[in-house]
């Protein structure tokens, strides 16, 4: 099953951009009259019939709409420090999108080696992962912000910080904490850089209501920790 | 913390191969008398003191041994069909090693597009992932075998097959099945190729005691499904 992303939608019609149109017409050889599956990136899937098969701009008539298609019973924000190696962060973006994430915030920590991050490539990866995994909702990949600024925003109901807190006995496992999290919750998970958060950042997070959690005995790379946390949330809500 | 892998171990001494020796002496500049951490790939970590700092072959005296270091309270075999794109399979090998896997078996299904697989590169990746994630046990990456041959081996206590079984209502979620799996269990999870298992393969697996499971509502790529399943096992046994 192949799905297309429509950047522009009217009451009755969808319009594909040049990339999607070329893929639809040149690669998949769809023609006027064909039925195609289109998503709006906001959660709705539409069965459509192609009305203009121009490879520069396909338009299609909406036959039927399915809101909340391929959605998940929670809202998840992953605030992750970009990795030294960009591929590793982009890999996280792809995998988190496949299992289910709503918002990806690249956060720059005091110990981040990568202090510059351009979201453009990650947004493309999220888009193709959304289509590949048959979801209608496109996760946002935001502009990078400092960890401390992110911490001080008032937002999610459940805020978790994965931090080593060497020697701290207060830390619970993410599994243990998730057991108390009901369906429909708005969850944020923050993952530090290779060198971990600074003690000040961790302290500030806890003061701002972040629950310190661990991801078990394994020492995980930044991107592995991020995908493991997103997967833990995904699995927790699995029937 | 940096750990080294010793391919050869006597009662009192460990010996590093040329790669590990060069890394130890040339890159990390260890000299005779330095203390280093060495693992045997079989589950034991050893504190050692360098007795010969030759970059071609480091030897070190064993000061103290820690069996079962960085281990996990289960035994996991992941039987996964190699992906068209080798990088994706190798990414699975790295991530599964980080979270915890004991045995990786590349299986070739009737619908596998990739029918040839050379384990050498994946073995190197497993080795560096073992060291990076501070484990003493090196997962084995075996030679590829056909899905049907793998299915007919008698081995694990708990055998799971992730298969779409379109329209099959019998399938349970991996979370649901794992709830009944006690610590110390020997678990095998089999993951199909991009085109899924053939109905015959799935049928044969069920006849041989494989429990059909799903990984939730998302349509996951082969390597994502494999890492998600390995992560589900890892999280299930997390305290």
CSV table of C-alpha atoms in Angstrom, one decimal, chain B residues 15-229:
chain,number,residue,atom,x,y,z
B,15,UNK,CA,46.0,-11.5,25.1
B,16,UNK,CA,44.5,-8.8,22.8
B,17,UNK,CA,44.5,-9.3,19.0
B,18,UNK,CA,46.2,-6.8,16.7
B,19,UNK,CA,43.2,-4.5,16.3
B,20,UNK,CA,42.5,-4.4,20.0
B,21,UNK,CA,46.2,-4.0,20.8
B,22,UNK,CA,46.7,-1.1,18.4
B,23,UNK,CA,43.6,0.6,19.9
B,24,UNK,CA,44.9,0.0,23.4
B,25,UNK,CA,48.5,1.2,22.8
B,26,UNK,CA,48.4,3.5,19.8
B,27,UNK,CA,45.0,5.2,20.4
B,28,UNK,CA,44.5,5.1,24.2
B,29,UNK,CA,48.3,5.1,24.9
B,30,UNK,CA,48.2,2.4,27.6
B,31,UNK,CA,51.6,1.2,28.8
B,32,UNK,CA,52.9,-1.7,30.8
B,33,UNK,CA,51.6,-1.4,34.3
B,34,UNK,CA,48.3,0.3,33.3
B,35,UNK,CA,45.1,-1.2,34.5
B,36,UNK,CA,42.6,-2.0,31.7
B,37,UNK,CA,39.2,-3.6,31.6
B,38,UNK,CA,38.9,-6.7,29.4
B,39,UNK,CA,35.9,-8.9,28.5
B,40,UNK,CA,36.1,-12.4,27.2
B,41,UNK,CA,32.9,-12.2,25.1
B,42,UNK,CA,31.5,-15.1,27.1
B,43,UNK,CA,30.1,-13.0,30.0
B,44,UNK,CA,33.2,-12.3,32.2
B,45,UNK,CA,34.8,-8.9,32.7
B,46,UNK,CA,38.3,-8.8,34.0
B,47,UNK,CA,40.3,-6.1,35.6
B,48,UNK,CA,43.8,-6.5,34.2
B,49,UNK,CA,47.3,-5.0,34.4
B,50,UNK,CA,49.2,-4.6,31.1
B,51,UNK,CA,52.4,-6.7,31.1
B,52,UNK,CA,53.3,-6.2,27.5
B,53,UNK,CA,52.3,-3.1,25.6
B,54,UNK,CA,53.3,-4.2,22.2
B,55,UNK,CA,50.8,-2.6,19.6
B,56,UNK,CA,50.9,-5.9,17.8
B,57,UNK,CA,49.9,-8.0,20.8
B,58,UNK,CA,49.1,-6.7,24.2
B,59,UNK,CA,49.1,-9.1,27.1
B,60,UNK,CA,47.8,-8.3,30.6
B,61,UNK,CA,47.7,-10.1,33.9
B,62,UNK,CA,44.2,-10.8,35.3
B,63,UNK,CA,43.7,-9.1,38.7
B,64,UNK,CA,40.0,-9.7,39.3
B,65,UNK,CA,37.2,-11.4,37.4
B,66,UNK,CA,33.5,-10.5,37.3
B,67,UNK,CA,31.4,-13.3,35.7
B,68,UNK,CA,28.0,-12.4,34.3
B,69,UNK,CA,29.0,-8.8,33.9
B,70,UNK,CA,26.4,-6.7,31.9
B,71,UNK,CA,24.3,-9.7,31.4
B,72,UNK,CA,20.5,-9.9,31.2
B,73,UNK,CA,18.0,-12.2,33.1
B,74,UNK,CA,16.9,-14.1,29.9
B,75,UNK,CA,18.4,-15.7,26.8
B,76,UNK,CA,17.3,-14.2,23.5
B,77,UNK,CA,17.7,-15.5,20.0
B,78,UNK,CA,16.6,-13.2,17.3
B,79,UNK,CA,16.0,-15.0,13.9
B,80,UNK,CA,15.6,-12.1,11.4
B,81,UNK,CA,15.5,-12.1,7.6
B,82,UNK,CA,18.3,-9.9,6.3
B,83,UNK,CA,17.0,-6.7,4.7
B,84,UNK,CA,17.5,-5.7,1.1
B,85,UNK,CA,19.6,-2.8,2.5
B,86,UNK,CA,22.5,-4.3,4.5
B,87,UNK,CA,22.9,-1.2,6.6
B,88,UNK,CA,19.4,-1.7,8.1
B,89,UNK,CA,20.2,-5.3,9.2
B,90,UNK,CA,23.5,-4.1,10.7
B,91,UNK,CA,21.7,-1.3,12.5
B,92,UNK,CA,19.5,-4.0,14.0
B,93,UNK,CA,22.6,-6.0,15.1
B,94,UNK,CA,24.0,-2.9,16.8
B,95,UNK,CA,20.8,-1.9,18.6
B,96,UNK,CA,19.9,-5.5,19.6
B,97,UNK,CA,23.4,-5.9,21.1
B,98,UNK,CA,23.0,-2.7,23.0
B,99,UNK,CA,19.7,-3.7,24.6
B,100,UNK,CA,20.6,-7.3,25.0
B,101,UNK,CA,20.6,-10.3,22.6
B,102,UNK,CA,22.5,-13.6,22.8
B,103,UNK,CA,22.2,-15.1,19.3
B,104,UNK,CA,21.4,-13.6,16.0
B,105,UNK,CA,20.3,-16.0,13.2
B,106,UNK,CA,19.9,-14.5,9.7
B,107,UNK,CA,17.1,-16.6,8.2
B,108,UNK,CA,16.2,-16.6,4.6
B,109,UNK,CA,12.4,-16.8,3.9
B,110,UNK,CA,10.6,-17.8,0.7
B,111,UNK,CA,9.9,-14.1,0.1
B,112,UNK,CA,13.3,-12.8,1.1
B,113,UNK,CA,14.7,-10.5,-1.6
B,114,UNK,CA,18.2,-10.9,0.0
B,115,UNK,CA,19.1,-14.5,-0.2
B,116,UNK,CA,22.9,-14.1,0.5
B,117,UNK,CA,24.2,-12.8,3.8
B,118,UNK,CA,27.9,-12.6,5.0
B,119,UNK,CA,28.0,-12.4,8.8
B,120,UNK,CA,31.5,-10.9,9.0
B,121,UNK,CA,30.6,-7.3,9.1
B,122,UNK,CA,27.7,-7.9,11.5
B,123,UNK,CA,30.1,-9.7,13.8
B,124,UNK,CA,32.4,-6.7,13.9
B,125,UNK,CA,29.4,-4.5,14.6
B,126,UNK,CA,28.2,-6.8,17.4
B,127,UNK,CA,31.7,-6.7,18.9
B,128,UNK,CA,31.9,-2.9,19.0
B,129,UNK,CA,28.3,-2.6,20.2
B,130,UNK,CA,29.1,-5.0,23.0
B,131,UNK,CA,32.1,-2.9,24.1
B,132,UNK,CA,30.3,0.3,23.7
B,133,UNK,CA,27.3,-0.8,25.8
B,134,UNK,CA,29.6,-2.3,28.5
B,135,UNK,CA,28.7,-6.0,28.1
B,136,UNK,CA,30.9,-8.9,28.6
B,137,UNK,CA,29.0,-11.3,26.4
B,138,UNK,CA,29.3,-11.2,22.6
B,139,UNK,CA,26.2,-12.1,20.7
B,140,UNK,CA,26.8,-14.7,18.1
B,141,UNK,CA,25.9,-13.8,14.5
B,142,UNK,CA,25.4,-17.2,12.8
B,143,UNK,CA,25.6,-18.3,9.1
B,144,UNK,CA,22.2,-17.7,7.3
B,145,UNK,CA,19.8,-20.7,7.1
B,146,UNK,CA,16.4,-21.1,5.5
B,147,UNK,CA,13.4,-20.1,7.6
B,148,UNK,CA,12.0,-23.6,7.4
B,149,UNK,CA,15.2,-25.2,8.6
B,150,UNK,CA,15.3,-22.8,11.5
B,151,UNK,CA,11.7,-23.5,12.5
B,152,UNK,CA,12.3,-27.2,12.6
B,153,UNK,CA,15.1,-27.1,15.1
B,154,UNK,CA,14.1,-27.9,18.7
B,155,UNK,CA,15.4,-25.1,20.9
B,156,UNK,CA,13.9,-22.3,22.8
B,157,UNK,CA,11.2,-22.6,25.6
B,158,UNK,CA,9.3,-19.6,24.3
B,159,UNK,CA,9.1,-19.1,20.5
B,160,UNK,CA,7.4,-16.1,19.0
B,161,UNK,CA,6.8,-15.4,15.3
B,162,UNK,CA,5.9,-11.8,14.3
B,163,UNK,CA,3.6,-12.3,11.3
B,164,UNK,CA,0.7,-10.3,9.9
B,165,UNK,CA,-1.7,-13.3,9.6
B,166,UNK,CA,-4.0,-10.9,7.7
B,167,UNK,CA,-7.5,-11.3,9.3
B,168,UNK,CA,-6.3,-13.7,11.9
B,169,UNK,CA,-7.9,-12.9,15.2
B,170,UNK,CA,-5.9,-15.4,17.2
B,171,UNK,CA,-2.8,-13.2,17.3
B,172,UNK,CA,-1.8,-11.7,20.7
B,173,UNK,CA,0.4,-8.7,21.2
B,174,UNK,CA,4.0,-9.4,22.2
B,175,UNK,CA,3.4,-7.5,25.4
B,176,UNK,CA,0.5,-9.7,26.3
B,177,UNK,CA,2.5,-12.9,25.7
B,178,UNK,CA,5.6,-11.7,27.5
B,179,UNK,CA,3.5,-11.1,30.7
B,180,UNK,CA,3.5,-14.9,31.2
B,181,UNK,CA,7.3,-15.3,30.6
B,182,UNK,CA,9.4,-15.8,33.7
B,183,UNK,CA,12.9,-14.6,34.4
B,184,UNK,CA,15.6,-16.9,33.0
B,185,UNK,CA,13.5,-17.9,30.1
B,186,UNK,CA,15.1,-18.9,26.8
B,187,UNK,CA,13.2,-16.9,24.2
B,188,UNK,CA,13.3,-16.9,20.4
B,189,UNK,CA,11.7,-14.2,18.2
B,190,UNK,CA,11.4,-14.7,14.5
B,191,UNK,CA,11.0,-11.7,12.2
B,192,UNK,CA,10.2,-12.0,8.5
B,193,UNK,CA,11.4,-10.2,5.4
B,194,UNK,CA,10.0,-7.1,3.8
B,195,UNK,CA,7.4,-9.3,2.0
B,196,UNK,CA,6.6,-11.1,5.3
B,197,UNK,CA,6.7,-14.9,5.8
B,198,UNK,CA,4.8,-17.1,3.3
B,199,UNK,CA,1.6,-18.6,4.7
B,200,UNK,CA,3.4,-22.0,4.5
B,201,UNK,CA,6.3,-20.7,6.7
B,202,UNK,CA,3.9,-19.2,9.2
B,203,UNK,CA,1.8,-22.4,9.3
B,204,UNK,CA,4.9,-24.5,9.8
B,205,UNK,CA,6.1,-22.2,12.6
B,206,UNK,CA,2.8,-22.5,14.4
B,207,UNK,CA,2.8,-26.3,14.0
B,208,UNK,CA,6.3,-26.2,15.6
B,209,UNK,CA,5.2,-24.3,18.7
B,210,UNK,CA,5.8,-20.7,17.6
B,211,UNK,CA,3.3,-18.3,19.1
B,212,UNK,CA,2.0,-15.8,16.6
B,213,UNK,CA,2.4,-12.3,18.0
B,214,UNK,CA,1.9,-8.7,16.7
B,215,UNK,CA,4.0,-5.7,17.5
B,216,UNK,CA,1.0,-3.3,17.7
B,217,UNK,CA,-0.8,-1.1,15.2
B,218,UNK,CA,2.3,0.4,13.5
B,219,UNK,CA,3.5,-1.0,10.3
B,220,UNK,CA,7.2,-1.5,11.1
B,221,UNK,CA,10.1,-2.1,8.8
B,222,UNK,CA,11.8,-5.5,9.2
B,223,UNK,CA,14.7,-4.1,11.2
B,224,UNK,CA,12.4,-1.8,13.3
B,225,UNK,CA,10.2,-4.8,14.1
B,226,UNK,CA,13.3,-6.8,15.2
B,227,UNK,CA,14.6,-4.0,17.4
B,228,UNK,CA,11.1,-3.4,18.8
B,229,UNK,CA,10.7,-7.1,19.7
